[in-house]
Amino acid sequence: MNDRAGEGWTRRRALQALSCASTATLLPGCTSRRDPEALTFWATGYEGDYAPHLMTAFSARTGIPVETQSLPGTAAHEKYLTARAGASLPDVMMLPSGWAGEFAMIGAIAPLPDPALAQDTFPGVMRPLTYEGRAFAMPWSVGSQVQFYRRDLLGEVGYDTAPTSWEGWRDLGAKLKRRHPDRYTMLMFLNWWDTLITFAGQAGAYPLRDNDTRGHFRTPAYRHALAFYVSLFADGYAPRVSSNELQDPLAAFAQGWFAIYPNGPTLLTDLHRRTSEIAAGAWGVARMPGPGGPGAVSAINNSIAVSTTTRRPAEAWALARHLTSVSSELRFQQMIGVLPARRSAWRSAQLAGPVLRPFAEQVEQPAMQPTIVEWERIRLEVQIIAERVVRGGLTIDEGLAAMDARVDALLAQRRRLVAAGKIA
Amino acid sequence: MTRQERSAWLFAAPVLAVIALVFVLPTLLALGLSVTDYSIYALADWSNLRFVGFGNFTDLLATPLFWRALGNTAVFAALGVPMAIGTSLFTALLLNDATVRWKPLWRVALFAPYVTGIVATAVVWRFLLNTRFGLLNWLLAQIEVAPVDWLGDPRWSIPAILLFVTWKVFGYNMIVFTAALATVPQDLMEAARLDGAGAWTRFRHVTLPAIGPTLLLATVLSVAGFLQLFAEPYVMTLGGPSQSTVTILYFMFDEGFKWWNLGQASTVAFVLLLLILSLTLIQTRIGRRYEWL
């Protein structure tokens, strides 16, 4: 390290200068890296990749440069935690809404300076962003799982749109299996928890009890949801695959390997971009099926938070306001498909199409989810057990018992702290 | 203390200081952490921290995934060490043959995977192992073997990752063995040949005793390496499918950095340290018996 710091001109720096010179016209951020004047912003996924497009307007208006860092979604949680422990959090950050309570608890993010910042949104959106009665993050985008379906494949067996009841899903599965025994009806990655949680929400099951200190999986509602989930694999309607096995699920969807792809709003962007593989009229969107038709579904929301360690809180909040403004949210919707968390943004004609109607209906009907710190881990570990049930290692009742046992163990420390009155 | 001893300590002092700072001190701190219930709650408020003694250890023994990780790691090491060392030794013996031409070229080509970035090679191997379009299954199809779901089937995920790891690491020991093979006395080899010893007998009674110490060193390092397997499952399978590729280190990483249960993770680190230490002691004892040390 020492020999590098002392020299003015090293090979690395020469290469950097060279690459910056050649790309300076393409990448405005290249020469301004580690600009001490700049605010820093971290985000995952498309949001991280495309946020610089939102920053130009902010920088032009306020004169404050912003540096955006895009984080990989699978490593974001540990990245934020280690950054907090090492006091190197960015000024402003995107957080999946379920994490806001955790980061508020460890003092990483600051409460909203003005309660008005939490208004103009949908039901249930602020609940996970609130910790000990105070709001700690601004809603940015809303969404939930919906089913993307292939119109042509469903048409072959006599369906105009995707069924929205569990019974209907199984009927469709049976018909498609008869017609194409080597193909599948729906894709539900075995290492992703979203679909099982969606089903549980639809069935009206809440996974915890006793002030969120114990698992509550051995209930008729949860059993119903898990049994339905497992039956889709057992009957060959869904392939037993994990996300790392399928390099390009959208290509497989376009090739007709499966007909229904439960996913969130960002899939819209991919579908709009890859019309050469899958024509715009070949797919449709419907709400996720429930036991007796569509119902409450757990939300996939993202929010914007400001770190407690920012040296310029006023400017950081200005950036947070800018990112969550109606115009920024609409611009982002156009660019990457994420849906505005501001209710007033939905009055725009841009969001009026039939493709977005299922999302618009669904955001009004969110399922209640736990907001405790351990929830992120619980849903992962519950899915691990669900995967074992699907692969035949456990029966459904053994699986539910294992979920209760594992979740009780994960919540042991929370139980003790709640009993001692240290946390609510 | 004699003058000679003093200067010896003086020369060793910088290294000892660094070892104390970056090894002894962190190890002691981790030992301290491992008897507390340090978690995200302690990050929020220090008063939530408790001394739990061996509590983490007993919790660990009651965690199914820990045993799973321990079992997976044992399988990785039990299969991987012979595979990797066998491949290294075999290629080193091949390259050692007088009839092989362009030796430097072969050495560079076979050593290259070891120095290539793991993420880049993992991407390539994920393509090779792809169930529907992968080269490996295409080759199997040529001999009429049904496609194997390498990274998706819990029974095949460990062999698939072992193929990748072996390919990635065998080059290092190959170079070490190449150097050792150069020290095998040629006159002894020729005498054995004149006495009518076949290729296997010559390997068993001339080559092996000569490279014994190197073999022991390679085994000790490989066992320690395989017990600390982390990056390969992390980039290939994220521990899946069905946790079949979660190793001890992977388990520790998740506990510590993903969920911030640093108390529990430190306990895992100590269990792993004791495990590697005891296995190494056993190996050196075996080595002494054969007078390889």
XYZ file of C-alpha atoms in Angstrom:
717
model
C 0.000 0.000 0.000
C 2.774 2.382 0.988
C 4.634 2.384 -2.259
C 1.445 3.299 -4.064
C 0.403 6.172 -1.904
C 3.681 8.033 -2.202
C 4.044 8.060 -5.957
C 2.312 10.535 -8.141
C 2.209 8.455 -11.300
C 1.695 4.693 -11.180
C 0.749 2.200 -13.826
C -2.680 1.748 -12.257
C -3.302 5.456 -12.336
C -2.021 5.730 -15.882
C -4.443 2.995 -16.953
C -7.236 4.716 -15.073
C -6.509 8.007 -16.770
C -6.338 6.293 -20.126
C -9.639 4.521 -19.679
C -11.278 7.637 -18.328
C -10.031 9.697 -21.223
C -11.474 7.280 -23.710
C -14.793 6.845 -21.933
C -15.218 10.272 -20.397
C -17.774 11.150 -23.004
C -19.810 8.039 -22.229
C -19.533 7.826 -18.454
C -20.009 11.149 -16.740
C -19.125 9.646 -13.342
C -15.771 8.307 -14.388
C -13.557 11.249 -13.612
C -15.455 12.318 -10.508
C -14.982 9.134 -8.464
C -14.475 9.717 -4.747
C -15.460 13.303 -5.192
C -15.525 14.673 -1.622
C -18.327 17.051 -2.574
C -20.607 14.290 -3.832
C -23.430 12.622 -1.966
C -23.265 8.841 -2.111
C -26.186 6.594 -2.942
C -26.414 2.781 -2.877
C -29.079 0.693 -4.539
C -29.553 -2.854 -5.799
C -30.798 -4.291 -9.080
C -32.006 -2.121 -11.933
C -32.494 0.728 -9.482
C -28.755 0.778 -8.839
C -27.886 0.524 -12.514
C -30.251 3.261 -13.654
C -30.269 5.681 -10.690
C -27.573 7.895 -12.301
C -30.236 8.909 -14.842
C -32.316 10.356 -12.020
C -29.316 12.137 -10.538
C -28.584 14.427 -13.482
C -31.717 16.488 -12.851
C -30.930 16.668 -9.120
C -27.342 17.739 -9.688
C -28.374 20.314 -12.295
C -30.931 21.840 -9.942
C -28.915 21.820 -6.715
C -25.332 21.729 -7.938
C -24.648 18.680 -5.735
C -22.985 15.764 -7.521
C -24.183 12.259 -6.579
C -22.197 9.039 -6.816
C -24.289 5.910 -7.211
C -23.071 2.441 -6.349
C -24.969 -0.579 -7.584
C -24.992 -3.546 -5.170
C -25.717 -7.164 -6.039
C -29.080 -8.097 -4.547
C -27.829 -11.364 -3.014
C -25.105 -9.630 -1.015
C -26.798 -6.327 -0.175
C -27.842 -7.244 3.367
C -24.330 -8.121 4.529
C -22.898 -5.184 2.623
C -25.166 -2.731 4.462
C -24.517 -4.391 7.831
C -20.738 -4.389 7.466
C -20.896 -0.814 6.222
C -22.853 0.139 9.329
C -20.373 -1.614 11.615
C -17.504 0.053 9.773
C -19.194 3.496 9.729
C -19.043 3.705 5.944
C -22.691 3.798 4.970
C -23.635 6.050 2.052
C -25.606 9.254 2.642
C -28.739 7.864 1.024
C -29.646 4.244 0.312
C -32.330 2.075 -1.138
C -33.628 -0.571 1.278
C -36.105 -3.365 0.650
C -38.927 -2.218 2.930
C -38.646 -5.286 5.169
C -35.164 -4.233 6.263
C -36.062 -0.730 7.430
C -37.001 -1.816 10.972
C -33.716 -3.696 11.394
C -31.572 -0.784 10.233
C -33.604 1.639 12.336
C -33.005 -0.570 15.387
C -29.227 -0.591 14.948
C -29.273 3.164 14.489
C -28.133 3.078 10.877
C -30.919 5.169 9.382
C -32.464 8.437 10.507
C -36.175 9.060 11.149
C -38.059 11.187 8.623
C -37.704 14.879 9.517
C -41.255 15.611 8.396
C -44.260 13.253 8.740
C -45.611 14.629 5.452
C -42.882 12.650 3.662
C -44.713 9.442 4.567
C -48.002 10.398 2.973
C -49.561 9.886 -0.447
C -49.017 6.134 -0.567
C -50.870 2.817 -0.447
C -52.227 0.829 2.528
C -49.689 -1.177 4.473
C -46.688 0.489 2.828
C -45.597 2.505 5.869
C -46.050 -0.318 8.380
C -42.670 -2.020 7.810
C -40.985 1.397 7.551
C -42.100 2.366 11.043
C -40.030 1.504 14.110
C -41.150 2.337 17.655
C -43.834 4.623 16.281
C -41.579 6.678 13.982
C -41.175 6.441 10.223
C -37.586 5.768 9.125
C -37.789 5.496 5.341
C -39.692 6.968 2.412
C -41.642 4.626 0.173
C -40.080 4.409 -3.290
C -41.652 1.616 -5.241
C -44.442 -0.869 -4.645
C -45.159 -4.219 -6.180
C -46.139 -7.777 -5.536
C -46.007 -11.061 -7.303
C -48.409 -11.417 -10.209
C -48.582 -14.173 -12.779
C -47.126 -13.540 -16.207
C -48.678 -16.067 -18.561
C -48.249 -17.140 -22.174
C -51.525 -16.367 -23.990
C -50.790 -18.799 -26.834
C -49.939 -21.764 -24.586
C -52.999 -21.214 -22.393
C -55.097 -20.746 -25.547
C -54.052 -24.210 -26.759
C -55.938 -25.758 -23.851
C -58.880 -23.354 -24.020
C -57.998 -20.512 -21.623
C -58.300 -16.785 -22.470
C -56.536 -15.631 -19.313
C -54.713 -17.290 -16.445
C -56.919 -18.825 -13.750
C -56.878 -16.944 -10.447
C -57.936 -19.705 -8.083
C -55.853 -22.578 -6.707
C -58.315 -25.057 -8.135
C -58.073 -23.365 -11.539
C -54.266 -23.475 -11.433
C -54.293 -27.210 -10.823
C -56.843 -27.787 -13.625
C -54.694 -25.805 -16.025
C -51.622 -27.736 -14.865
C -53.299 -31.065 -15.571
C -54.416 -29.976 -19.052
C -51.021 -28.596 -20.044
C -49.273 -31.706 -18.690
C -51.461 -33.936 -20.845
C -50.706 -31.865 -23.915
C -46.941 -31.405 -23.326
C -45.697 -34.021 -20.820
C -42.117 -32.719 -21.054
C -43.023 -29.113 -20.287
C -44.311 -27.371 -17.189
C -47.052 -24.955 -16.205
C -45.492 -22.650 -13.630
C -41.940 -21.778 -12.613
C -41.364 -21.367 -8.880
C -37.695 -21.443 -7.925
C -37.154 -23.726 -4.966
C -34.686 -21.344 -3.343
C -36.984 -18.304 -3.625
C -39.504 -17.776 -0.905
C -41.866 -15.370 -2.698
C -44.434 -17.799 -4.028
C -44.951 -19.840 -0.866
C -45.270 -16.603 1.122
C -47.754 -15.329 -1.452
C -49.806 -18.515 -1.073
C -49.636 -18.303 2.724
C -50.859 -14.711 2.597
C -53.665 -15.728 0.239
C -54.695 -18.486 2.631
C -54.789 -15.964 5.478
C -51.914 -17.538 7.431
C -49.743 -15.329 9.644
C -46.500 -17.213 10.356
C -45.733 -16.004 13.918
C -47.485 -15.836 17.269
C -46.997 -14.578 20.843
C -45.943 -11.064 19.889
C -43.840 -12.456 17.019
C -41.676 -14.535 19.336
C -42.633 -18.030 18.126
C -43.392 -19.791 14.863
C -47.004 -20.480 14.004
C -46.810 -22.876 11.084
C -48.832 -25.824 12.378
C -52.122 -24.129 11.504
C -54.802 -25.283 9.047
C -54.240 -22.165 6.894
C -50.473 -22.623 6.580
C -50.876 -26.336 6.017
C -53.344 -25.580 3.216
C -50.876 -23.223 1.529
C -47.901 -25.585 1.859
C -49.906 -28.584 0.668
C -51.020 -26.666 -2.430
C -47.459 -25.473 -3.093
C -46.025 -28.986 -2.749
C -48.766 -30.535 -4.906
C -47.741 -28.381 -7.887
C -44.294 -30.012 -7.840
C -45.511 -33.481 -6.935
C -47.877 -33.568 -9.922
C -45.205 -32.324 -12.293
C -46.837 -28.956 -12.991
C -43.795 -27.081 -11.682
C -40.155 -28.147 -12.268
C -37.974 -28.781 -9.211
C -35.342 -26.163 -10.036
C -33.379 -23.518 -8.153
C -32.550 -20.121 -9.583
C -28.915 -21.019 -10.201
C -29.871 -23.895 -12.483
C -31.755 -21.817 -14.989
C -29.344 -19.259 -16.453
C -32.066 -17.339 -18.285
C -35.632 -17.986 -17.070
C -37.094 -15.437 -19.479
C -35.612 -17.281 -22.459
C -37.131 -20.507 -21.130
C -40.471 -18.685 -20.753
C -40.169 -17.415 -24.339
C -39.400 -20.945 -25.562
C -42.487 -22.253 -23.794
C -40.734 -24.468 -21.264
C -43.352 -23.227 -18.800
C -46.504 -21.133 -19.299
C -46.805 -19.104 -16.083
C -44.041 -17.112 -14.458
C -44.952 -15.562 -11.084
C -42.793 -12.466 -10.786
C -42.695 -8.795 -9.851
C -43.062 -5.612 -11.897
C -39.450 -5.486 -13.076
C -40.099 -8.447 -15.361
C -42.121 -5.991 -17.475
C -38.893 -4.231 -18.421
C -37.263 -7.451 -19.555
C -40.347 -8.361 -21.553
C -40.414 -4.966 -23.262
C -36.733 -5.243 -24.079
C -36.766 -8.716 -25.516
C -39.660 -8.541 -27.941
C -37.557 -10.370 -30.544
C -37.755 -13.465 -28.334
C -41.269 -13.052 -27.033
C -43.778 -10.904 -28.929
C -45.632 -8.189 -27.033
C -48.996 -9.851 -27.593
C -47.818 -13.311 -26.526
C -48.068 -12.724 -22.797
C -50.535 -11.332 -20.280
C -50.639 -10.437 -16.586
C -53.083 -11.618 -13.927
C -53.237 -11.508 -10.143
C -51.821 -14.449 -8.216
C -54.300 -17.228 -7.554
C -55.845 -17.635 -4.109
C -57.837 -20.448 -2.513
C -61.065 -18.819 -3.717
C -59.893 -16.196 -6.205
C -57.378 -13.348 -5.823
C -56.782 -12.033 -2.331
C -54.235 -10.304 -0.140
C -50.644 -10.843 -1.274
C -47.429 -9.867 0.515
C -45.845 -6.797 -1.003
C -42.387 -6.407 -2.554
C -41.709 -2.752 -1.760
C -38.572 -0.669 -1.748
C -37.831 2.474 0.173
C -35.297 5.254 0.474
C -33.495 5.923 3.751
C -30.919 8.443 4.915
C -28.056 7.237 7.072
C -27.491 8.614 10.560
C -23.827 9.142 9.752
C -24.326 11.482 6.823
C -22.431 14.720 7.266
C -25.002 16.655 5.249
C -28.483 15.582 6.369
C -30.315 18.470 4.689
C -28.830 17.683 1.289
C -29.315 13.934 1.816
C -33.010 14.453 2.541
C -33.275 16.701 -0.509
C -31.927 13.818 -2.574
C -34.357 11.387 -0.912
C -37.233 13.766 -1.745
C -36.039 14.037 -5.310
C -35.806 10.259 -5.780
C -39.289 9.717 -4.380
C -40.912 12.612 -6.252
C -43.763 11.881 -8.642
C -41.659 12.808 -11.661
C -38.703 10.610 -10.646
C -40.946 7.660 -9.873
C -42.717 8.012 -13.221
C -39.403 8.345 -15.045
C -38.148 5.167 -13.339
C -41.346 3.348 -14.199
C -40.748 4.171 -17.833
C -37.105 3.140 -17.663
C -37.082 -0.010 -15.546
C -40.715 -0.890 -14.856
C -40.767 -0.367 -11.073
C -44.114 0.959 -9.884
C -44.479 4.305 -8.063
C -45.180 4.184 -4.344
C -46.896 7.583 -4.573
C -50.606 7.283 -5.061
C -50.751 10.588 -6.987
C -48.293 9.240 -9.570
C -50.832 6.572 -10.497
C -53.130 9.267 -11.925
C -50.703 9.559 -14.836
C -51.834 8.112 -18.161
C -48.524 6.245 -18.242
C -49.880 3.776 -15.673
C -53.314 3.302 -17.192
C -52.592 0.278 -19.438
C -54.302 -3.090 -18.907
C -50.945 -4.739 -18.166
C -50.618 -2.741 -14.953
C -54.206 -3.175 -13.784
C -53.490 -6.379 -11.796
C -50.673 -4.547 -9.977
C -52.924 -1.555 -9.292
C -55.566 -3.831 -7.787
C -53.032 -5.815 -5.789
C -51.311 -2.854 -4.096
C -54.634 -1.926 -2.498
C -54.799 -5.349 -0.857
C -51.497 -6.199 0.864
C -51.115 -9.190 3.179
C -49.736 -8.440 6.622
C -46.171 -9.597 7.158
C -43.989 -9.641 10.281
C -41.689 -6.634 10.596
C -39.185 -8.124 13.041
C -35.446 -8.232 12.415
C -35.379 -12.016 12.063
C -38.062 -12.144 9.372
C -35.588 -11.962 6.496
C -33.820 -15.034 7.815
C -37.006 -16.819 8.829
C -38.462 -16.741 5.335
C -35.199 -18.072 3.899
C -35.029 -20.933 6.369
C -38.725 -21.716 6.028
C -38.159 -21.977 2.282
C -35.238 -24.360 2.903
C -37.590 -26.641 4.798
C -40.282 -26.239 2.125
C -37.696 -27.291 -0.468
C -36.966 -30.436 1.521
C -40.682 -31.205 1.619
C -40.908 -30.698 -2.156
C -37.906 -32.942 -2.744
C -39.455 -35.642 -0.592
C -37.188 -35.458 2.451
C -40.048 -34.581 4.808
C -43.814 -34.996 4.829
C -45.961 -31.874 4.974
C -46.655 -32.241 8.691
C -43.015 -32.990 9.472
C -42.139 -29.910 7.453
C -44.526 -27.693 9.414
C -43.169 -29.050 12.706
C -39.605 -28.444 11.498
C -40.543 -24.854 10.565
C -41.937 -24.215 14.045
C -38.872 -25.748 15.707
C -36.392 -23.830 13.546
C -38.210 -20.507 13.873
C -38.528 -20.929 17.647
C -34.761 -21.456 17.797
C -34.122 -18.390 15.627
C -36.368 -16.290 17.849
C -34.836 -17.423 21.166
C -32.885 -14.219 21.651
C -35.855 -12.052 20.661
C -38.017 -13.980 23.149
C -35.566 -13.273 25.925
C -35.298 -9.571 25.066
C -39.073 -9.184 24.784
C -39.527 -10.933 28.148
C -36.940 -8.594 29.676
C -38.833 -5.630 28.236
C -35.833 -4.470 26.202
C -37.637 -4.515 22.863
C -41.275 -4.089 21.993
C 21.258 -14.710 26.107
C 24.189 -14.934 23.758
C 24.898 -12.377 21.124
C 23.825 -14.804 18.472
C 20.468 -15.418 20.172
C 19.908 -11.722 20.564
C 20.401 -11.027 16.896
C 18.202 -13.999 16.027
C 15.356 -12.529 18.096
C 16.012 -9.153 16.544
C 15.619 -10.548 13.063
C 12.530 -12.517 14.016
C 10.936 -9.606 15.887
C 9.232 -7.896 12.913
C 7.612 -11.138 11.814
C 6.614 -12.028 15.378
C 5.097 -8.598 15.844
C 3.051 -8.957 12.663
C 1.913 -12.448 13.695
C 0.904 -11.151 17.113
C -1.026 -8.285 15.550
C -2.815 -10.047 12.698
C -3.104 -13.593 14.075
C -2.792 -13.888 17.875
C -4.757 -10.766 18.755
C -7.711 -11.389 16.381
C -7.813 -15.019 17.502
C -8.050 -13.963 21.140
C -10.730 -11.401 20.303
C -12.686 -14.043 18.374
C -12.339 -16.380 21.340
C -13.805 -13.614 23.492
C -16.680 -13.134 21.024
C -17.422 -16.834 20.912
C -18.504 -16.910 24.560
C -20.969 -14.027 24.090
C -24.308 -13.871 22.293
C -23.101 -10.980 20.103
C -25.785 -10.448 17.473
C -27.560 -7.653 15.675
C -29.230 -6.755 18.977
C -25.821 -6.062 20.479
C -25.000 -3.869 17.494
C -28.145 -1.897 18.337
C -27.445 -1.637 22.047
C -24.399 -2.948 23.942
C -26.511 -3.668 27.009
C -28.126 -6.519 25.066
C -24.804 -8.391 25.080
C -24.599 -11.372 27.423
C -21.900 -13.799 28.473
C -23.126 -17.247 27.494
C -20.082 -19.446 28.127
C -20.445 -22.634 26.143
C -24.005 -21.686 25.160
C -23.065 -20.998 21.546
C -21.332 -24.343 21.393
C -24.335 -26.292 22.646
C -26.631 -24.270 20.345
C -24.344 -25.123 17.468
C -24.515 -28.825 18.216
C -28.314 -28.551 18.164
C -28.383 -26.793 14.774
C -29.164 -29.276 11.986
C -27.542 -27.113 9.305
C -24.227 -27.157 11.205
C -24.146 -30.945 11.120
C -25.175 -30.840 7.494
C -22.312 -28.421 6.779
C -19.886 -30.601 8.734
C -20.987 -33.675 6.788
C -20.752 -31.871 3.453
C -17.283 -30.606 4.314
C -16.197 -34.118 5.291
C -17.427 -35.440 1.938
C -15.683 -32.606 0.104
C -12.405 -33.357 1.882
C -12.640 -37.147 1.736
C -13.261 -37.146 -2.012
C -11.506 -33.929 -2.943
C -8.091 -34.483 -1.349
C -7.408 -37.832 -3.112
C -8.888 -36.451 -6.340
C -6.798 -33.287 -6.319
C -3.558 -34.928 -5.150
C -4.048 -37.898 -7.456
C -4.554 -35.606 -10.454
C -1.554 -33.489 -9.486
C 0.704 -36.497 -9.039
C -0.527 -38.169 -12.213
C 0.021 -35.095 -14.385
C 3.386 -34.431 -12.739
C 4.475 -38.005 -13.521
C 3.261 -37.652 -17.105
C 5.109 -34.390 -17.573
C 8.192 -35.887 -15.955
C 8.507 -38.511 -18.677
C 11.474 -37.924 -20.964
C 9.399 -38.461 -24.108
C 7.054 -35.531 -23.423
C 7.842 -32.467 -25.545
C 7.048 -28.769 -24.925
C 7.084 -29.309 -21.178
C 7.026 -25.597 -20.220
C 3.950 -25.113 -22.383
C 2.087 -27.974 -20.686
C 3.104 -26.737 -17.260
C 1.827 -23.234 -17.957
C -1.406 -24.512 -19.473
C -2.141 -26.831 -16.544
C -1.095 -24.272 -13.943
C -3.197 -21.498 -15.513
C -6.513 -22.439 -13.818
C -4.897 -21.994 -10.409
C -4.104 -18.355 -11.078
C -7.305 -17.516 -12.945
C -10.050 -15.622 -11.147
C -12.571 -17.899 -9.472
C -15.675 -16.008 -10.565
C -14.681 -16.028 -14.222
C -13.895 -19.748 -14.191
C -17.101 -20.481 -12.272
C -19.146 -18.822 -15.001
C -17.476 -21.013 -17.617
C -17.994 -24.150 -15.523
C -21.631 -23.331 -14.971
C -22.008 -23.367 -18.737
C -20.116 -26.671 -18.985
C -22.320 -28.196 -16.291
C -25.607 -26.864 -17.676
C -28.188 -29.636 -17.785
C -29.647 -28.870 -21.183
C -26.876 -27.182 -23.137
C -23.698 -28.125 -21.234
C -20.683 -29.732 -22.850
C -20.397 -32.363 -20.127
C -23.915 -33.683 -20.682
C -23.339 -33.555 -24.432
C -20.314 -35.811 -23.972
C -22.360 -38.134 -21.759
C -25.051 -38.225 -24.455
C -22.426 -39.508 -26.920
C -22.020 -42.611 -24.767
C -25.777 -42.826 -24.255
C -25.864 -41.658 -20.638
C -28.956 -39.700 -19.594
C -28.313 -36.010 -18.800
C -27.219 -35.289 -15.237
C -28.596 -32.235 -13.435
C -25.144 -31.386 -12.082
C -25.828 -28.277 -10.039
C -29.527 -28.882 -9.422
C -29.576 -32.406 -8.058
C -28.460 -32.625 -4.418
C -26.740 -35.948 -5.163
C -24.588 -34.514 -7.942
C -23.841 -31.023 -6.675
C -20.831 -32.065 -4.573
C -19.236 -34.147 -7.371
C -19.856 -31.280 -9.806
C -18.179 -28.743 -7.541
C -15.345 -31.204 -6.855
C -14.683 -31.477 -10.593
C -14.421 -27.708 -10.720
C -12.239 -27.452 -7.598
C -9.919 -30.236 -8.728
C -9.461 -28.607 -12.111
C -8.848 -25.298 -10.387
C -6.283 -26.369 -7.773
C -4.387 -29.385 -9.104
C -1.889 -27.211 -10.985
C -0.292 -25.939 -7.796
C 0.598 -29.341 -6.361
C 1.561 -30.489 -9.861
C 4.336 -27.886 -9.885
C 5.397 -28.907 -6.370
C 5.508 -32.569 -7.392
C 7.408 -31.720 -10.582
C 10.106 -30.154 -8.436
C 10.129 -33.166 -6.095
C 10.308 -35.646 -8.967
C 13.451 -33.928 -10.223
C 15.163 -35.047 -7.011
C 14.411 -38.764 -7.518
C 17.842 -40.370 -7.896
C 18.226 -41.550 -11.470
C 20.932 -44.126 -10.671
C 18.568 -45.834 -8.241
C 15.856 -45.790 -10.879
C 18.175 -47.359 -13.426
C 19.387 -49.980 -10.980
C 15.767 -50.924 -10.281
C 15.060 -51.138 -13.988
C 18.111 -53.402 -14.521
C 16.869 -55.594 -11.689
C 13.643 -56.050 -13.663
C 11.309 -53.808 -11.652
C 8.166 -52.824 -13.541
C 6.735 -49.299 -13.751
C 4.517 -49.744 -10.677
C 7.270 -51.320 -8.559
C 9.652 -48.529 -9.479
C 7.008 -45.937 -8.557
C 6.205 -47.698 -5.287
C 9.777 -48.343 -4.096
C 11.865 -45.614 -5.709
C 9.721 -42.610 -6.574
C 7.310 -42.656 -3.649
C 9.900 -42.772 -0.838
C 11.772 -39.944 -2.533
C 8.757 -37.653 -2.811
C 7.196 -38.788 0.486
C 7.871 -35.583 2.411
C 6.438 -33.510 -0.451
C 3.390 -35.737 -0.601
C 2.833 -35.253 3.116
C 3.143 -31.490 2.781
C 0.711 -31.458 -0.142
C -1.766 -33.588 1.811
C -1.609 -31.394 4.896
C -2.163 -28.256 2.832
C -4.923 -29.865 0.757
C -6.818 -31.150 3.788
C -6.646 -27.711 5.380
C -7.697 -26.171 2.075
C -10.644 -28.461 1.495
C -11.876 -28.017 5.067
C -11.956 -24.289 4.356
C -13.823 -24.589 1.074
C -16.011 -21.536 0.581
C -15.665 -19.580 -2.642
C -16.495 -22.431 -5.009
C -19.931 -23.292 -3.565
C -20.562 -19.571 -3.001
C -20.172 -18.729 -6.676
C -21.520 -21.969 -8.143
C -24.587 -22.891 -6.067
C -24.971 -20.437 -3.167
C -24.935 -23.502 -0.930
C -27.845 -25.189 -2.695
C -29.597 -27.250 -3.885
C -31.185 -28.280 -0.592
C -28.105 -27.024 1.345
C -26.121 -29.886 -0.191
C -23.076 -27.696 -0.782
C -23.070 -25.636 2.422
C -19.604 -26.071 3.955
C -18.494 -25.135 7.464
C -16.963 -21.915 6.254
C -20.052 -21.084 4.234
C -22.185 -21.685 7.322
C -19.877 -19.436 9.323
C -20.009 -16.688 6.688
C -23.804 -16.706 6.656
C -24.071 -16.711 10.450
C -21.490 -13.994 10.887
C -21.824 -11.581 8.029
C -25.251 -12.201 6.614
C -27.076 -12.417 9.951
C -24.498 -10.761 12.188
C -24.502 -13.538 14.784
C -20.798 -12.983 15.320
C -20.794 -14.847 18.632
C -22.118 -17.984 16.995
C -19.838 -17.529 13.945
C -16.744 -17.229 16.161
C -17.677 -20.512 17.806
C -17.839 -22.113 14.365
C -14.407 -20.661 13.583
C -12.991 -22.283 16.714
C -14.528 -25.637 15.988
C -12.975 -25.470 12.520
C -9.603 -24.430 13.942
C -9.586 -27.370 16.353
C -10.663 -29.711 13.571
C -7.878 -28.656 11.211
C -5.325 -28.676 14.028
C -6.178 -32.201 15.129
C -6.229 -33.566 11.580
C -2.855 -31.979 10.896
C -1.425 -33.543 14.072
C -2.663 -36.957 12.974
C -1.141 -36.471 9.541
C 2.248 -35.434 10.924
C 2.214 -38.458 13.241
C 1.596 -40.733 10.269
C 4.322 -38.874 8.404
C 6.785 -39.481 11.257
C 6.094 -43.188 11.182
C 7.187 -43.311 7.540
C 10.126 -41.022 8.368
C 8.859 -38.362 6.025
C 9.385 -35.622 8.546
